[in-house]
């Protein structure tokens, strides 16, 4: 993919200042949408985890001393429904990617926020497994790493497109290994998936940021605001997935378990 300056020069009919201003607005929308999605995920995860735990021993399964699962918690974490909840975010991503051309920008944004809520439910068990302090610490570390990597992807003159194929192969390998390990429950494989996953999603953060920027520059001359709006939503989805997966991998590696 062409570098920023090369691509920008190809659009002779669009002034550089206009492209720069539009690009800033586009990236602000991408990061803003992603941030709202992250907030929805955090609130959904915290709320579901809180409703899933009680101190009443008569409620059912004990998860640690003095804490038991409520009926909601048993349904989410200890019933066959847990498989649907586990894979629901993946289904959302595939569905949204396949149907984005048939959606309006407003619909795509609504679907993204619904996906963020489902993701929150899916990962809510972290509040039952890890200490609150370690969750906050790992989140802050992830935020710093993500911001640095995304800034690099945005500002670098180096073409990162060559990384795309390699990173996607790594991502597919991680998904397959993670699904296999659901049944194997191997701690060694889980460690390897988390360690490699951090590197893969770190690379994807820089790659996706540059790809979002270059895609906007290539399409800026078209003036298709509906398309650009949907591109911002899909860009937010890409960066959201990079962040949330990097966070989960780091939490698995360094989080303190209850």
PDB file of C-alpha atoms in Angstrom:
ATOM      1  CA  UNK A   1       0.000   0.000   0.000  1.00  0.00           C
ATOM      2  CA  UNK A   2       1.300   3.418  -0.894  1.00  0.00           C
ATOM      3  CA  UNK A   3       2.805   5.600   1.765  1.00  0.00           C
ATOM      4  CA  UNK A   4       0.928   8.633   3.036  1.00  0.00           C
ATOM      5  CA  UNK A   5       2.724  11.256   0.939  1.00  0.00           C
ATOM      6  CA  UNK A   6       2.621   9.154  -2.248  1.00  0.00           C
ATOM      7  CA  UNK A   7      -1.096   8.450  -1.971  1.00  0.00           C
ATOM      8  CA  UNK A   8      -1.890  12.026  -1.068  1.00  0.00           C
ATOM      9  CA  UNK A   9      -0.172  13.326  -4.227  1.00  0.00           C
ATOM     10  CA  UNK A  10      -2.289  11.076  -6.442  1.00  0.00           C
ATOM     11  CA  UNK A  11      -5.440  13.064  -5.605  1.00  0.00           C
ATOM     12  CA  UNK A  12      -4.573  16.238  -7.459  1.00  0.00           C
ATOM     13  CA  UNK A  13      -8.176  17.420  -7.340  1.00  0.00           C
ATOM     14  CA  UNK A  14      -8.304  17.478  -3.570  1.00  0.00           C
ATOM     15  CA  UNK A  15      -6.299  20.030  -1.678  1.00  0.00           C
ATOM     16  CA  UNK A  16      -3.809  18.678   0.832  1.00  0.00           C
ATOM     17  CA  UNK A  17      -5.262  20.835   3.592  1.00  0.00           C
ATOM     18  CA  UNK A  18      -8.729  19.425   2.976  1.00  0.00           C
ATOM     19  CA  UNK A  19      -7.426  15.852   3.115  1.00  0.00           C
ATOM     20  CA  UNK A  20      -5.514  16.542   6.316  1.00  0.00           C
ATOM     21  CA  UNK A  21      -8.545  18.118   7.971  1.00  0.00           C
ATOM     22  CA  UNK A  22     -10.817  15.307   6.826  1.00  0.00           C
ATOM     23  CA  UNK A  23      -8.318  12.685   7.958  1.00  0.00           C
ATOM     24  CA  UNK A  24      -8.133  14.174  11.443  1.00  0.00           C
ATOM     25  CA  UNK A  25     -11.929  14.189  11.691  1.00  0.00           C
ATOM     26  CA  UNK A  26     -12.071  10.609  10.382  1.00  0.00           C
ATOM     27  CA  UNK A  27      -9.495   9.323  12.871  1.00  0.00           C
ATOM     28  CA  UNK A  28     -11.210  11.194  15.712  1.00  0.00           C
ATOM     29  CA  UNK A  29     -14.436   9.403  14.806  1.00  0.00           C
ATOM     30  CA  UNK A  30     -12.633   6.045  14.684  1.00  0.00           C
ATOM     31  CA  UNK A  31     -11.042   6.514  18.115  1.00  0.00           C
ATOM     32  CA  UNK A  32     -14.196   8.060  19.577  1.00  0.00           C
ATOM     33  CA  UNK A  33     -16.404   5.182  18.414  1.00  0.00           C
ATOM     34  CA  UNK A  34     -13.864   2.663  19.673  1.00  0.00           C
ATOM     35  CA  UNK A  35     -13.700   4.400  23.063  1.00  0.00           C
ATOM     36  CA  UNK A  36     -17.479   4.348  23.471  1.00  0.00           C
ATOM     37  CA  UNK A  37     -17.435   0.665  22.568  1.00  0.00           C
ATOM     38  CA  UNK A  38     -14.769  -0.009  25.198  1.00  0.00           C
ATOM     39  CA  UNK A  39     -16.836   1.836  27.811  1.00  0.00           C
ATOM     40  CA  UNK A  40     -19.926  -0.217  26.938  1.00  0.00           C
ATOM     41  CA  UNK A  41     -17.879  -3.421  27.194  1.00  0.00           C
ATOM     42  CA  UNK A  42     -16.450  -2.470  30.589  1.00  0.00           C
ATOM     43  CA  UNK A  43     -19.850  -1.516  32.015  1.00  0.00           C
ATOM     44  CA  UNK A  44     -21.523  -4.665  30.660  1.00  0.00           C
ATOM     45  CA  UNK A  45     -18.768  -6.923  32.024  1.00  0.00           C
ATOM     46  CA  UNK A  46     -18.798  -5.252  35.439  1.00  0.00           C
ATOM     47  CA  UNK A  47     -22.603  -5.302  35.704  1.00  0.00           C
ATOM     48  CA  UNK A  48     -22.974  -8.949  34.669  1.00  0.00           C
ATOM     49  CA  UNK A  49     -20.173 -10.062  36.993  1.00  0.00           C
ATOM     50  CA  UNK A  50     -21.784  -8.169  39.870  1.00  0.00           C
ATOM     51  CA  UNK A  51     -25.178  -9.766  39.240  1.00  0.00           C
ATOM     52  CA  UNK A  52     -23.601 -13.217  38.979  1.00  0.00           C
ATOM     53  CA  UNK A  53     -22.141 -13.377  42.483  1.00  0.00           C
ATOM     54  CA  UNK A  54     -23.769 -13.508  45.906  1.00  0.00           C
ATOM     55  CA  UNK A  55     -22.709 -14.248  49.465  1.00  0.00           C
ATOM     56  CA  UNK A  56     -25.756 -16.468  50.026  1.00  0.00           C
ATOM     57  CA  UNK A  57     -24.564 -20.110  50.204  1.00  0.00           C
ATOM     58  CA  UNK A  58     -28.068 -21.332  49.402  1.00  0.00           C
ATOM     59  CA  UNK A  59     -27.859 -19.902  45.892  1.00  0.00           C
ATOM     60  CA  UNK A  60     -25.705 -22.631  44.406  1.00  0.00           C
ATOM     61  CA  UNK A  61     -22.135 -23.183  43.209  1.00  0.00           C
ATOM     62  CA  UNK A  62     -19.268 -21.735  45.257  1.00  0.00           C
ATOM     63  CA  UNK A  63     -16.618 -19.956  43.211  1.00  0.00           C
ATOM     64  CA  UNK A  64     -14.407 -18.892  46.116  1.00  0.00           C
ATOM     65  CA  UNK A  65     -14.716 -18.727  49.880  1.00  0.00           C
ATOM     66  CA  UNK A  66     -17.807 -16.727  50.805  1.00  0.00           C
ATOM     67  CA  UNK A  67     -18.940 -16.164  47.207  1.00  0.00           C
ATOM     68  CA  UNK A  68     -21.433 -18.178  45.179  1.00  0.00           C
ATOM     69  CA  UNK A  69     -22.942 -17.992  41.719  1.00  0.00           C
ATOM     70  CA  UNK A  70     -26.457 -16.621  41.420  1.00  0.00           C
ATOM     71  CA  UNK A  71     -28.933 -18.223  39.035  1.00  0.00           C
ATOM     72  CA  UNK A  72     -27.821 -15.713  36.389  1.00  0.00           C
ATOM     73  CA  UNK A  73     -24.175 -16.606  37.015  1.00  0.00           C
ATOM     74  CA  UNK A  74     -24.903 -20.315  36.759  1.00  0.00           C
ATOM     75  CA  UNK A  75     -26.705 -19.745  33.464  1.00  0.00           C
ATOM     76  CA  UNK A  76     -23.872 -17.679  31.977  1.00  0.00           C
ATOM     77  CA  UNK A  77     -20.856 -19.558  33.301  1.00  0.00           C
ATOM     78  CA  UNK A  78     -21.990 -23.096  34.124  1.00  0.00           C
ATOM     79  CA  UNK A  79     -24.697 -24.045  31.623  1.00  0.00           C
ATOM     80  CA  UNK A  80     -24.549 -24.957  27.907  1.00  0.00           C
ATOM     81  CA  UNK A  81     -25.449 -21.319  27.190  1.00  0.00           C
ATOM     82  CA  UNK A  82     -21.838 -20.428  28.051  1.00  0.00           C
ATOM     83  CA  UNK A  83     -20.760 -21.758  24.625  1.00  0.00           C
ATOM     84  CA  UNK A  84     -23.113 -19.400  22.812  1.00  0.00           C
ATOM     85  CA  UNK A  85     -21.937 -16.489  24.960  1.00  0.00           C
ATOM     86  CA  UNK A  86     -18.317 -17.435  24.325  1.00  0.00           C
ATOM     87  CA  UNK A  87     -18.638 -17.498  20.537  1.00  0.00           C
ATOM     88  CA  UNK A  88     -21.268 -14.757  20.141  1.00  0.00           C
ATOM     89  CA  UNK A  89     -18.688 -11.944  19.621  1.00  0.00           C
ATOM     90  CA  UNK A  90     -17.036 -13.931  16.830  1.00  0.00           C
ATOM     91  CA  UNK A  91     -20.431 -14.434  15.157  1.00  0.00           C
ATOM     92  CA  UNK A  92     -21.105 -10.693  15.487  1.00  0.00           C
ATOM     93  CA  UNK A  93     -17.791  -9.812  13.811  1.00  0.00           C
ATOM     94  CA  UNK A  94     -18.350 -12.142  10.863  1.00  0.00           C
ATOM     95  CA  UNK A  95     -21.943 -10.962  10.471  1.00  0.00           C
ATOM     96  CA  UNK A  96     -21.031  -7.292  10.625  1.00  0.00           C
ATOM     97  CA  UNK A  97     -18.167  -7.698   8.144  1.00  0.00           C
ATOM     98  CA  UNK A  98     -20.381  -9.606   5.707  1.00  0.00           C
ATOM     99  CA  UNK A  99     -23.334  -7.217   5.963  1.00  0.00           C
ATOM    100  CA  UNK A 100     -21.621  -3.823   6.220  1.00  0.00           C
ATOM    101  CA  UNK A 101     -22.357  -2.938   2.569  1.00  0.00           C
ATOM    102  CA  UNK A 102     -26.097  -3.407   3.164  1.00  0.00           C
ATOM    103  CA  UNK A 103     -26.134  -1.323   6.356  1.00  0.00           C
ATOM    104  CA  UNK A 104     -26.383   2.406   6.758  1.00  0.00           C
ATOM    105  CA  UNK A 105     -23.658   4.093   8.799  1.00  0.00           C
ATOM    106  CA  UNK A 106     -26.120   4.615  11.671  1.00  0.00           C
ATOM    107  CA  UNK A 107     -27.118   0.940  11.644  1.00  0.00           C
ATOM    108  CA  UNK A 108     -23.478  -0.150  11.549  1.00  0.00           C
ATOM    109  CA  UNK A 109     -22.745   2.016  14.591  1.00  0.00           C
ATOM    110  CA  UNK A 110     -25.689   0.532  16.495  1.00  0.00           C
ATOM    111  CA  UNK A 111     -24.575  -3.002  15.627  1.00  0.00           C
ATOM    112  CA  UNK A 112     -21.049  -2.175  16.792  1.00  0.00           C
ATOM    113  CA  UNK A 113     -22.315  -0.961  20.163  1.00  0.00           C
ATOM    114  CA  UNK A 114     -24.477  -4.087  20.490  1.00  0.00           C
ATOM    115  CA  UNK A 115     -21.393  -6.153  19.724  1.00  0.00           C
ATOM    116  CA  UNK A 116     -19.458  -4.275  22.418  1.00  0.00           C
ATOM    117  CA  UNK A 117     -22.159  -5.136  24.976  1.00  0.00           C
ATOM    118  CA  UNK A 118     -22.085  -8.812  23.966  1.00  0.00           C
ATOM    119  CA  UNK A 119     -18.303  -8.795  24.255  1.00  0.00           C
ATOM    120  CA  UNK A 120     -18.665  -7.397  27.776  1.00  0.00           C
ATOM    121  CA  UNK A 121     -20.925 -10.291  28.744  1.00  0.00           C
ATOM    122  CA  UNK A 122     -18.521 -12.750  27.125  1.00  0.00           C
ATOM    123  CA  UNK A 123     -15.476 -11.553  29.089  1.00  0.00           C
ATOM    124  CA  UNK A 124     -17.289 -10.708  32.341  1.00  0.00           C
ATOM    125  CA  UNK A 125     -15.764 -13.760  34.026  1.00  0.00           C
ATOM    126  CA  UNK A 126     -12.467 -11.872  34.374  1.00  0.00           C
ATOM    127  CA  UNK A 127     -13.996 -10.112  37.401  1.00  0.00           C
ATOM    128  CA  UNK A 128     -14.537 -13.527  38.991  1.00  0.00           C
ATOM    129  CA  UNK A 129     -11.098 -14.893  38.124  1.00  0.00           C
ATOM    130  CA  UNK A 130      -8.681 -11.959  38.520  1.00  0.00           C
ATOM    131  CA  UNK A 131      -8.245  -9.350  41.219  1.00  0.00           C
ATOM    132  CA  UNK A 132      -9.637  -5.908  40.494  1.00  0.00           C
ATOM    133  CA  UNK A 133      -6.210  -4.340  40.987  1.00  0.00           C
ATOM    134  CA  UNK A 134      -4.572  -6.561  38.379  1.00  0.00           C
ATOM    135  CA  UNK A 135      -7.392  -5.899  35.892  1.00  0.00           C
ATOM    136  CA  UNK A 136      -6.921  -2.146  36.243  1.00  0.00           C
ATOM    137  CA  UNK A 137      -3.130  -2.412  36.054  1.00  0.00           C
ATOM    138  CA  UNK A 138      -3.149  -4.576  32.936  1.00  0.00           C
ATOM    139  CA  UNK A 139      -5.767  -2.317  31.330  1.00  0.00           C
ATOM    140  CA  UNK A 140      -3.545   0.742  31.853  1.00  0.00           C
ATOM    141  CA  UNK A 141      -0.499  -1.092  30.484  1.00  0.00           C
ATOM    142  CA  UNK A 142      -2.549  -2.162  27.448  1.00  0.00           C
ATOM    143  CA  UNK A 143      -3.805   1.391  26.917  1.00  0.00           C
ATOM    144  CA  UNK A 144      -0.259   2.788  26.944  1.00  0.00           C
ATOM    145  CA  UNK A 145       1.016   0.090  24.581  1.00  0.00           C
ATOM    146  CA  UNK A 146      -1.972   0.496  22.258  1.00  0.00           C
ATOM    147  CA  UNK A 147      -1.607   4.282  22.088  1.00  0.00           C
ATOM    148  CA  UNK A 148       2.104   3.994  21.302  1.00  0.00           C
ATOM    149  CA  UNK A 149       1.618   1.352  18.615  1.00  0.00           C
ATOM    150  CA  UNK A 150      -1.320   3.178  17.019  1.00  0.00           C
ATOM    151  CA  UNK A 151       0.653   6.430  16.979  1.00  0.00           C
ATOM    152  CA  UNK A 152       3.509   4.597  15.285  1.00  0.00           C
ATOM    153  CA  UNK A 153       1.164   3.182  12.665  1.00  0.00           C
ATOM    154  CA  UNK A 154      -0.280   6.630  12.011  1.00  0.00           C
ATOM    155  CA  UNK A 155       2.993   8.544  11.749  1.00  0.00           C
ATOM    156  CA  UNK A 156       5.474   6.084  10.250  1.00  0.00           C
ATOM    157  CA  UNK A 157       6.528   6.493   6.609  1.00  0.00           C
ATOM    158  CA  UNK A 158       7.300   2.777   6.457  1.00  0.00           C
ATOM    159  CA  UNK A 159       4.830   0.682   4.461  1.00  0.00           C
ATOM    160  CA  UNK A 160       3.382  -1.873   6.884  1.00  0.00           C
ATOM    161  CA  UNK A 161       1.173  -3.637   4.336  1.00  0.00           C
ATOM    162  CA  UNK A 162       3.681  -6.471   3.963  1.00  0.00           C
ATOM    163  CA  UNK A 163       2.948  -7.391   7.584  1.00  0.00           C
ATOM    164  CA  UNK A 164      -0.731  -7.935   6.846  1.00  0.00           C
ATOM    165  CA  UNK A 165      -0.561 -11.474   5.421  1.00  0.00           C
ATOM    166  CA  UNK A 166       1.827 -12.665   8.108  1.00  0.00           C
ATOM    167  CA  UNK A 167      -0.294 -11.183  10.898  1.00  0.00           C
ATOM    168  CA  UNK A 168      -3.544 -12.619   9.523  1.00  0.00           C
ATOM    169  CA  UNK A 169      -1.957 -16.077   9.334  1.00  0.00           C
ATOM    170  CA  UNK A 170      -0.872 -15.666  12.940  1.00  0.00           C
ATOM    171  CA  UNK A 171      -4.384 -14.564  13.915  1.00  0.00           C
ATOM    172  CA  UNK A 172      -5.983 -17.587  12.272  1.00  0.00           C
ATOM    173  CA  UNK A 173      -3.476 -19.824  14.044  1.00  0.00           C
ATOM    174  CA  UNK A 174      -4.346 -18.224  17.390  1.00  0.00           C
ATOM    175  CA  UNK A 175      -8.082 -18.731  16.847  1.00  0.00           C
ATOM    176  CA  UNK A 176      -7.599 -22.394  15.950  1.00  0.00           C
ATOM    177  CA  UNK A 177      -5.232 -23.003  18.870  1.00  0.00           C
ATOM    178  CA  UNK A 178      -7.606 -21.263  21.292  1.00  0.00           C
ATOM    179  CA  UNK A 179     -10.560 -23.374  20.171  1.00  0.00           C
ATOM    180  CA  UNK A 180      -8.510 -26.573  20.472  1.00  0.00           C
ATOM    181  CA  UNK A 181      -7.346 -25.579  23.941  1.00  0.00           C
ATOM    182  CA  UNK A 182     -10.948 -25.196  25.123  1.00  0.00           C
ATOM    183  CA  UNK A 183     -11.050 -28.994  25.030  1.00  0.00           C
ATOM    184  CA  UNK A 184      -7.405 -29.735  25.902  1.00  0.00           C
ATOM    185  CA  UNK A 185      -7.159 -27.220  28.755  1.00  0.00           C
ATOM    186  CA  UNK A 186      -3.367 -27.192  28.385  1.00  0.00           C
ATOM    187  CA  UNK A 187      -1.647 -24.522  30.471  1.00  0.00           C
ATOM    188  CA  UNK A 188       1.425 -24.655  28.217  1.00  0.00           C
ATOM    189  CA  UNK A 189      -0.652 -24.081  25.082  1.00  0.00           C
ATOM    190  CA  UNK A 190      -2.591 -21.317  26.824  1.00  0.00           C
ATOM    191  CA  UNK A 191       0.674 -19.581  27.739  1.00  0.00           C
ATOM    192  CA  UNK A 192       1.975 -19.902  24.168  1.00  0.00           C
ATOM    193  CA  UNK A 193      -1.273 -18.533  22.711  1.00  0.00           C
ATOM    194  CA  UNK A 194      -1.186 -15.545  25.075  1.00  0.00           C
ATOM    195  CA  UNK A 195       2.496 -14.767  24.475  1.00  0.00           C
ATOM    196  CA  UNK A 196       2.262 -15.014  20.701  1.00  0.00           C
ATOM    197  CA  UNK A 197      -1.111 -13.251  20.765  1.00  0.00           C
ATOM    198  CA  UNK A 198       0.381 -10.163  22.404  1.00  0.00           C
ATOM    199  CA  UNK A 199       2.888  -9.872  19.546  1.00  0.00           C
ATOM    200  CA  UNK A 200       0.278 -10.499  16.850  1.00  0.00           C
ATOM    201  CA  UNK A 201      -2.187  -7.912  18.170  1.00  0.00           C
ATOM    202  CA  UNK A 202       0.600  -5.416  18.795  1.00  0.00           C
ATOM    203  CA  UNK A 203       1.536  -5.701  15.119  1.00  0.00           C
ATOM    204  CA  UNK A 204      -2.111  -5.528  14.052  1.00  0.00           C
ATOM    205  CA  UNK A 205      -2.610  -2.314  16.021  1.00  0.00           C
ATOM    206  CA  UNK A 206       0.071  -0.508  14.004  1.00  0.00           C
ATOM    207  CA  UNK A 207      -0.971  -2.177  10.736  1.00  0.00           C
ATOM    208  CA  UNK A 208      -4.694  -1.457  11.146  1.00  0.00           C
ATOM    209  CA  UNK A 209      -4.060   2.171  12.068  1.00  0.00           C
ATOM    210  CA  UNK A 210      -2.003   2.749   8.935  1.00  0.00           C
ATOM    211  CA  UNK A 211      -4.573   0.883   6.854  1.00  0.00           C
ATOM    212  CA  UNK A 212      -7.422   3.048   8.204  1.00  0.00           C
ATOM    213  CA  UNK A 213      -5.459   6.192   7.398  1.00  0.00           C
ATOM    214  CA  UNK A 214      -4.441   5.132   3.895  1.00  0.00           C
ATOM    215  CA  UNK A 215      -7.928   3.886   3.045  1.00  0.00           C
ATOM    216  CA  UNK A 216      -9.368   7.277   3.952  1.00  0.00           C
ATOM    217  CA  UNK A 217      -6.778   9.120   1.864  1.00  0.00           C
ATOM    218  CA  UNK A 218      -7.453   6.894  -1.138  1.00  0.00           C
ATOM    219  CA  UNK A 219     -11.200   7.488  -0.918  1.00  0.00           C
ATOM    220  CA  UNK A 220     -11.210  11.143   0.178  1.00  0.00           C
ATOM    221  CA  UNK A 221     -11.748  12.440  -3.336  1.00  0.00           C
ATOM    222  CA  UNK A 222     -14.960  10.431  -3.779  1.00  0.00           C
ATOM    223  CA  UNK A 223     -16.894  12.539  -1.282  1.00  0.00           C
ATOM    224  CA  UNK A 224     -19.029   9.518  -0.359  1.00  0.00           C
ATOM    225  CA  UNK A 225     -19.809  10.447   3.237  1.00  0.00           C
ATOM    226  CA  UNK A 226     -21.975   7.365   3.822  1.00  0.00           C
ATOM    227  CA  UNK A 227     -19.114   5.083   2.808  1.00  0.00           C
ATOM    228  CA  UNK A 228     -16.611   7.046   4.878  1.00  0.00           C
ATOM    229  CA  UNK A 229     -18.947   6.815   7.877  1.00  0.00           C
ATOM    230  CA  UNK A 230     -19.116   3.033   7.570  1.00  0.00           C
ATOM    231  CA  UNK A 231     -15.333   2.891   7.052  1.00  0.00           C
ATOM    232  CA  UNK A 232     -14.895   4.722  10.365  1.00  0.00           C
ATOM    233  CA  UNK A 233     -17.111   2.161  12.134  1.00  0.00           C
ATOM    234  CA  UNK A 234     -15.174  -0.762  10.652  1.00  0.00           C
ATOM    235  CA  UNK A 235     -11.918   0.949  11.563  1.00  0.00           C
ATOM    236  CA  UNK A 236     -13.146   1.338  15.130  1.00  0.00           C
ATOM    237  CA  UNK A 237     -14.085  -2.359  15.148  1.00  0.00           C
ATOM    238  CA  UNK A 238     -10.589  -3.358  13.988  1.00  0.00           C
ATOM    239  CA  UNK A 239      -8.814  -1.283  16.619  1.00  0.00           C
ATOM    240  CA  UNK A 240     -11.304  -2.338  19.299  1.00  0.00           C
ATOM    241  CA  UNK A 241     -10.537  -5.998  18.587  1.00  0.00           C
ATOM    242  CA  UNK A 242      -6.801  -5.305  18.667  1.00  0.00           C
ATOM    243  CA  UNK A 243      -7.120  -3.596  22.056  1.00  0.00           C
ATOM    244  CA  UNK A 244      -9.462  -6.084  23.713  1.00  0.00           C
ATOM    245  CA  UNK A 245      -7.489  -9.105  22.550  1.00  0.00           C
ATOM    246  CA  UNK A 246      -4.151  -7.622  23.588  1.00  0.00           C
ATOM    247  CA  UNK A 247      -5.690  -6.811  26.987  1.00  0.00           C
ATOM    248  CA  UNK A 248      -7.008 -10.362  27.438  1.00  0.00           C
ATOM    249  CA  UNK A 249      -3.667 -11.890  26.430  1.00  0.00           C
ATOM    250  CA  UNK A 250      -1.723  -9.673  28.839  1.00  0.00           C
ATOM    251  CA  UNK A 251      -4.219 -10.343  31.596  1.00  0.00           C
ATOM    252  CA  UNK A 252      -3.817 -14.079  31.071  1.00  0.00           C
ATOM    253  CA  UNK A 253      -0.041 -13.693  31.326  1.00  0.00           C
ATOM    254  CA  UNK A 254       0.288 -11.202  34.174  1.00  0.00           C
ATOM    255  CA  UNK A 255      -3.058 -10.970  35.964  1.00  0.00           C
ATOM    256  CA  UNK A 256      -3.276 -12.031  39.613  1.00  0.00           C
ATOM    257  CA  UNK A 257      -5.918 -14.703  40.022  1.00  0.00           C
ATOM    258  CA  UNK A 258      -8.325 -14.759  42.945  1.00  0.00           C
TER     259      UNK A 258
END
